[in-house]
């Protein structure tokens, strides 16, 4: 199997804490340095309904209301990304959900504060990546290696 056959896509959100702190450019550079191609990018402020829909899987969790308040607190930046094994590699690059436990040099270690204000979201599986990419982007927005017809 060549590298192309493992080309995969994922979705990330630079969260309002990191955008507010002026870390957007540094986080995008970190992702590119880690081998990700930016296929699409969009800056937006999520509405309450959008944040509730995006995180619907967490609806019953005790932190859900705080999470929605946080994610709607200011602009965020969504990016469609590709690279080999993109879902797993993005999770490595982000670090643990709790910023205080994230490995040194990971995005959450560098730019996150705690378990909620953790700078960045990443899809947790290829299936959810497809759902989350479709939430923010239309197919015609996406350009990148995995999309170039052969
Ligand atoms: P994320 O990977 O985007 O997925 C759900 C988000 O909920 C998580 O990052 C955190 O920002 C937030 N969150 C807040 N408290 C918790 C918690 N106790 N466990 C997991 N996620 C939490």
Coordinates of N, CA and C and ligand atoms in Angstrom, one line a residue:
X1 N 0.8 -1.2 0.0 CA 0.0 0.0 0.0 C 0.9 1.3 0.0
X2 N 0.7 2.1 -0.9 CA 1.4 3.4 -1.0 C 0.7 4.4 0.0
X3 N 1.4 5.5 0.3 CA 0.9 6.5 1.2 C -0.4 7.1 0.7
X4 N -0.6 7.2 -0.6 CA -1.9 7.8 -1.1 C -3.1 7.0 -0.6
X5 N -2.9 5.7 -0.5 CA -4.1 4.9 -0.1 C -4.5 5.1 1.3
X6 N -3.6 5.7 2.1 CA -4.0 6.0 3.5 C -4.4 7.4 3.7
X7 N -4.4 8.2 2.6 CA -4.8 9.6 2.7 C -6.2 9.6 3.4
X8 N -6.4 10.5 4.4 CA -7.6 10.5 5.1 C -7.9 12.0 5.4
X9 N -9.2 12.2 5.8 CA -9.7 13.6 6.0 C -10.2 13.7 7.4
X10 N -10.1 14.9 8.0 CA -10.7 15.1 9.3 C -11.1 16.6 9.4
X11 N -11.6 17.0 10.6 CA -12.1 18.3 10.8 C -11.6 18.8 12.1
X12 N -11.2 20.1 12.1 CA -10.8 20.7 13.4 C -11.5 22.0 13.6
X13 N -11.6 22.4 14.8 CA -12.1 23.7 15.2 C -11.1 24.4 16.1
X14 N -10.6 25.5 15.7 CA -9.8 26.4 16.6 C -10.9 27.1 17.5
X15 N -10.9 26.8 18.8 CA -12.0 27.2 19.6 C -11.9 28.7 20.0
X16 N -13.0 29.2 20.5 CA -13.1 30.7 20.9 C -12.0 31.1 21.8
X17 N -11.5 30.3 22.8 CA -10.4 30.7 23.7 C -9.2 31.0 22.9
X18 N -8.8 30.1 22.0 CA -7.6 30.3 21.2 C -7.7 31.4 20.2
X19 N -8.8 31.6 19.6 CA -9.0 32.7 18.6 C -8.9 34.0 19.4
X20 N -9.6 34.1 20.5 CA -9.6 35.3 21.4 C -8.2 35.7 21.8
X21 N -7.3 34.7 22.1 CA -6.0 34.9 22.6 C -5.0 35.2 21.4
X22 N -5.5 35.2 20.2 CA -4.6 35.5 19.0 C -3.7 34.4 18.6
X23 N -4.2 33.1 18.8 CA -3.4 31.9 18.5 C -3.7 31.3 17.1
X24 N -4.7 31.9 16.4 CA -5.2 31.2 15.2 C -4.1 30.9 14.2
X25 N -3.2 31.8 13.9 CA -2.2 31.6 12.9 C -1.1 30.6 13.4
X26 N -0.8 30.7 14.7 CA 0.2 29.7 15.2 C -0.3 28.3 15.2
X27 N -1.6 28.1 15.5 CA -2.2 26.8 15.5 C -2.3 26.3 14.0
X28 N -2.6 27.1 13.1 CA -2.7 26.6 11.7 C -1.2 26.3 11.2
X29 N -0.2 27.1 11.6 CA 1.2 26.7 11.2 C 1.6 25.4 11.9
X30 N 1.2 25.2 13.1 CA 1.5 24.0 13.9 C 0.9 22.8 13.1
X31 N -0.3 22.9 12.6 CA -1.0 21.8 11.9 C -0.3 21.6 10.6
X32 N 0.1 22.6 9.9 CA 0.8 22.5 8.6 C 2.2 21.8 8.9
X33 N 2.9 22.3 9.9 CA 4.2 21.7 10.2 C 4.1 20.2 10.6
X34 N 2.9 19.8 11.1 CA 2.6 18.4 11.4 C 2.2 17.6 10.2
X35 N 2.2 18.2 9.1 CA 1.9 17.5 7.8 C 0.5 17.5 7.3
X36 N -0.4 18.4 7.9 CA -1.8 18.5 7.5 C -1.9 19.5 6.3
X37 N -2.7 19.2 5.3 CA -3.0 20.1 4.3 C -4.4 20.7 4.6
X38 N -4.5 22.1 4.6 CA -5.7 22.8 4.8 C -6.5 22.7 3.5
X39 N -7.7 22.0 3.5 CA -8.5 21.9 2.4 C -9.6 23.0 2.3
X40 N -10.0 23.4 3.5 CA -11.0 24.5 3.5 C -10.9 25.1 4.9
X41 N -11.3 26.4 5.0 CA -11.1 27.2 6.2 C -12.3 28.1 6.3
X42 N -12.8 28.3 7.5 CA -14.0 29.2 7.7 C -14.0 29.7 9.2
X43 N -14.1 31.0 9.3 CA -14.2 31.7 10.6 C -15.6 32.0 10.8
X44 N -16.2 31.7 12.0 CA -17.6 31.9 12.2 C -17.8 31.9 13.7
X45 N -18.9 32.6 14.1 CA -19.4 32.5 15.5 C -20.6 31.5 15.5
X46 N -20.5 30.4 16.2 CA -21.5 29.4 16.3 C -22.7 30.0 17.0
X47 N -23.9 29.7 16.5 CA -25.1 30.1 17.2 C -25.4 29.0 18.3
X48 N -26.3 29.3 19.3 CA -26.6 28.3 20.3 C -27.1 27.0 19.6
X49 N -28.0 27.2 18.6 CA -28.5 26.0 18.0 C -27.5 25.2 17.3
X50 N -26.5 25.9 16.6 CA -25.4 25.2 15.9 C -24.5 24.5 16.9
X51 N -24.2 25.1 18.0 CA -23.3 24.5 19.0 C -24.0 23.3 19.6
X52 N -25.3 23.4 19.9 CA -26.0 22.3 20.5 C -26.1 21.1 19.5
X53 N -26.2 21.4 18.2 CA -26.3 20.4 17.2 C -24.9 19.7 17.0
X54 N -23.9 20.5 16.9 CA -22.5 20.0 16.7 C -22.1 19.0 17.8
X55 N -22.5 19.4 19.1 CA -22.1 18.6 20.2 C -23.3 17.8 20.8
X56 N -24.2 17.4 19.9 CA -25.4 16.7 20.3 C -25.1 15.4 21.1
X57 N -23.9 14.8 20.7 CA -23.5 13.5 21.4 C -23.3 13.7 22.9
X58 N -23.0 15.0 23.3 CA -22.7 15.3 24.7 C -23.9 15.8 25.4
X59 N -25.1 15.8 24.8 CA -26.3 16.5 25.3 C -26.6 16.1 26.8
X60 N -26.3 14.9 27.1 CA -26.7 14.4 28.5 C -25.5 14.6 29.5
X61 N -24.4 15.1 29.0 CA -23.2 15.3 29.9 C -23.4 16.5 30.8
X62 N -22.9 16.5 32.0 CA -23.1 17.6 33.0 C -22.4 18.9 32.5
X63 N -21.4 18.8 31.6 CA -20.7 20.0 31.1 C -21.4 20.6 29.8
X64 N -22.5 20.0 29.4 CA -23.0 20.4 28.1 C -23.4 21.9 28.0
X65 N -24.1 22.4 29.0 CA -24.5 23.8 28.9 C -23.3 24.7 28.9
X66 N -22.3 24.4 29.8 CA -21.1 25.2 29.8 C -20.3 25.1 28.5
X67 N -20.3 23.9 27.9 CA -19.6 23.7 26.6 C -20.3 24.6 25.5
X68 N -21.6 24.6 25.5 CA -22.3 25.4 24.4 C -22.1 26.9 24.7
X69 N -22.1 27.3 25.9 CA -21.8 28.7 26.3 C -20.4 29.1 25.8
X70 N -19.5 28.2 26.1 CA -18.1 28.5 25.7 C -18.0 28.5 24.2
X71 N -18.5 27.6 23.5 CA -18.3 27.5 22.0 C -19.1 28.6 21.3
X72 N -20.0 29.3 21.9 CA -20.7 30.4 21.3 C -20.2 31.7 21.8
X73 N -19.1 31.7 22.6 CA -18.7 32.9 23.3 C -17.9 33.9 22.4
X74 N -17.5 33.4 21.2 CA -16.8 34.3 20.3 C -16.5 33.5 19.0
X75 N -15.8 34.2 18.1 CA -15.5 33.5 16.8 C -14.6 32.2 17.0
X76 N -14.9 31.3 16.1 CA -14.1 30.0 16.0 C -13.7 29.9 14.6
X77 N -12.7 29.0 14.4 CA -12.2 28.8 13.0 C -12.2 27.3 12.7
X78 N -13.1 26.9 11.7 CA -13.2 25.5 11.3 C -12.3 25.2 10.1
X79 N -11.6 24.1 10.2 CA -10.7 23.7 9.0 C -11.0 22.3 8.7
X80 N -11.1 22.1 7.3 CA -11.1 20.7 6.8 C -9.7 20.4 6.5
X81 N -9.2 19.2 7.0 CA -7.8 18.8 6.9 C -7.6 17.5 6.2
X82 N -6.5 17.3 5.5 CA -6.1 15.9 5.1 C -4.7 15.6 5.3
X83 N -4.4 14.4 5.4 CA -3.0 13.8 5.5 C -3.2 12.3 5.7
X84 N -2.1 11.6 5.7 CA -2.2 10.1 6.0 C -2.6 10.0 7.4
X85 N -3.6 9.1 7.6 CA -4.1 8.8 9.0 C -4.4 10.1 9.7
X86 N -5.2 10.9 9.1 CA -5.5 12.3 9.6 C -6.2 12.3 10.9
X87 N -7.1 11.3 11.1 CA -7.9 11.4 12.4 C -7.0 11.1 13.6
X88 N -6.2 10.0 13.5 CA -5.3 9.7 14.6 C -4.2 10.7 14.8
X89 N -3.6 11.1 13.7 CA -2.5 12.1 13.7 C -2.9 13.4 14.3
X90 N -4.2 13.8 14.0 CA -4.7 15.1 14.6 C -4.8 14.9 16.1
X91 N -5.3 13.8 16.5 CA -5.5 13.6 18.0 C -4.1 13.6 18.7
X92 N -3.1 13.0 18.0 CA -1.8 13.1 18.6 C -1.3 14.6 18.7
X93 N -1.5 15.3 17.6 CA -1.0 16.7 17.5 C -1.7 17.6 18.5
X94 N -3.0 17.3 18.8 CA -3.8 18.1 19.7 C -3.4 17.9 21.2
X95 N -3.2 16.6 21.5 CA -2.9 16.2 22.9 C -4.2 15.9 23.6
X96 N -4.1 15.5 24.9 CA -5.3 15.1 25.7 C -6.3 16.2 25.8
X97 N -7.6 15.8 26.0 CA -8.7 16.7 26.1 C -8.4 17.8 27.2
X98 N -7.9 17.3 28.3 CA -7.6 18.2 29.4 C -6.2 18.8 29.2
X99 N -6.3 20.1 28.9 CA -5.0 20.8 28.5 C -3.9 20.6 29.6
X100 N -4.3 20.5 30.8 CA -3.3 20.4 31.9 C -2.6 19.0 31.9
X101 N -3.2 18.1 31.1 CA -2.6 16.7 31.0 C -2.1 16.5 29.6
X102 N -2.2 17.4 28.7 CA -1.7 17.2 27.4 C -0.2 17.2 27.3
X103 N 0.3 16.3 26.5 CA 1.8 16.1 26.4 C 2.5 17.4 26.0
X104 N 3.7 17.6 26.4 CA 4.5 18.8 26.1 C 4.6 18.9 24.5
X105 N 4.4 20.1 24.0 CA 4.5 20.4 22.6 C 3.3 20.2 21.8
X106 N 2.2 19.6 22.4 CA 0.9 19.4 21.7 C 0.2 20.8 21.7
X107 N -0.8 20.9 20.8 CA -1.5 22.2 20.7 C -2.2 22.5 22.0
X108 N -2.8 21.5 22.6 CA -3.5 21.9 23.9 C -2.6 22.2 25.0
X109 N -1.4 21.6 25.0 CA -0.4 21.9 26.0 C 0.1 23.4 25.8
X110 N 0.3 23.7 24.5 CA 0.8 25.1 24.2 C -0.2 26.2 24.3
X111 N -1.5 25.9 24.0 CA -2.4 27.0 23.8 C -3.7 26.8 24.6
X112 N -3.9 25.6 25.2 CA -5.1 25.4 26.0 C -4.9 25.8 27.5
X113 N -6.0 25.8 28.2 CA -5.9 26.2 29.6 C -6.4 25.1 30.6
X114 N -7.5 24.5 30.2 CA -8.1 23.5 31.1 C -8.9 22.5 30.3
X115 N -9.8 21.7 30.9 CA -10.5 20.7 30.1 C -11.5 21.2 29.2
X116 N -12.1 22.4 29.5 CA -13.0 23.0 28.6 C -12.4 24.0 27.6
X117 N -11.6 24.9 28.1 CA -10.8 25.9 27.3 C -9.6 25.2 26.8
X118 N -9.8 24.3 25.8 CA -8.7 23.4 25.3 C -8.3 23.7 23.9
X119 N -8.6 24.9 23.4 CA -8.0 25.5 22.2 C -8.4 24.9 20.9
X120 N -8.7 23.6 20.9 CA -9.0 22.9 19.6 C -9.8 21.7 19.7
X121 N -10.7 21.5 18.7 CA -11.5 20.2 18.6 C -10.9 19.4 17.5
X122 N -11.0 18.1 17.6 CA -10.7 17.2 16.4 C -11.7 16.1 16.4
X123 N -12.0 15.7 15.2 CA -13.0 14.6 15.0 C -12.4 13.3 15.7
X124 N -13.2 12.5 16.3 CA -12.7 11.3 17.0 C -12.7 10.0 16.2
X125 N -13.3 10.1 14.9 CA -13.3 8.9 14.1 C -13.5 9.3 12.7
X126 N -13.2 8.5 11.7 CA -13.4 8.9 10.3 C -14.9 9.1 10.0
X127 N -15.8 8.3 10.6 CA -17.2 8.5 10.4 C -17.7 9.9 10.9
X128 N -17.2 10.2 12.1 CA -17.6 11.6 12.7 C -16.9 12.7 11.9
X129 N -15.7 12.4 11.4 CA -15.0 13.4 10.6 C -15.9 13.8 9.4
X130 N -16.5 12.8 8.7 CA -17.3 13.1 7.5 C -18.5 13.9 7.9
X131 N -19.2 13.5 9.1 CA -20.3 14.3 9.5 C -19.9 15.7 9.9
X132 N -18.8 15.9 10.6 CA -18.4 17.2 11.1 C -17.9 18.1 9.9
X133 N -17.3 17.5 8.9 CA -16.9 18.3 7.7 C -18.1 18.8 7.0
X134 N -19.1 17.9 6.9 CA -20.4 18.3 6.2 C -21.1 19.4 7.0
X135 N -20.9 19.4 8.3 CA -21.6 20.4 9.1 C -21.1 21.8 8.7
X136 N -19.8 22.0 8.5 CA -19.2 23.3 8.2 C -19.0 23.6 6.7
X137 N -18.8 22.6 5.9 CA -18.4 22.9 4.5 C -19.2 22.1 3.5
X138 N -19.3 22.7 2.3 CA -19.9 22.0 1.2 C -18.8 21.4 0.4
X139 N -19.0 20.3 -0.3 CA -18.0 19.6 -1.1 C -17.2 20.5 -2.0
X140 N -17.9 21.5 -2.6 CA -17.3 22.4 -3.5 C -16.3 23.4 -2.8
X141 N -16.3 23.5 -1.5 CA -15.4 24.3 -0.7 C -14.0 23.6 -0.6
X142 N -14.0 22.3 -0.8 CA -12.8 21.5 -0.4 C -11.8 21.3 -1.6
X143 N -10.6 21.6 -1.3 CA -9.5 21.4 -2.3 C -8.3 20.8 -1.6
X144 N -7.7 19.8 -2.1 CA -6.6 19.2 -1.5 C -6.2 17.9 -2.1
X145 N -5.1 17.3 -1.6 CA -4.6 16.1 -2.2 C -5.7 15.0 -2.3
X146 N -6.5 14.8 -1.2 CA -7.4 13.7 -1.2 C -8.6 14.0 -2.2
X147 N -8.7 15.2 -2.7 CA -9.8 15.6 -3.6 C -9.4 15.7 -5.0
X148 N -8.1 15.6 -5.3 CA -7.7 15.8 -6.7 C -8.0 14.5 -7.5
X149 N -8.8 14.6 -8.5 CA -9.2 13.4 -9.3 C -7.9 12.8 -10.0
X150 N -7.9 11.5 -10.0 CA -6.8 10.8 -10.6 C -7.1 10.2 -11.9
Ligands
LIG1 P1 -13.9 18.4 22.5 O1 -12.8 17.4 22.1 O2 -14.2 19.5 21.5 O3 -15.2 17.6 22.8 C1 -16.1 18.0 23.8 C2 -15.7 19.2 24.6 O4 -16.3 19.4 25.8 C3 -14.2 19.0 25.0 O5 -13.4 19.1 23.8 C4 -14.0 20.1 26.0 O6 -13.9 21.4 25.4 C5 -15.4 20.1 26.7 N1 -15.4 19.5 28.0 C6 -15.7 20.2 29.2 N2 -15.7 19.4 30.2 C7 -15.4 18.2 29.8 C8 -15.2 16.9 30.4 N3 -15.3 16.7 31.7 N4 -14.9 15.8 29.6 C9 -14.8 16.0 28.3 N5 -14.9 17.2 27.6 C10 -15.2 18.3 28.4

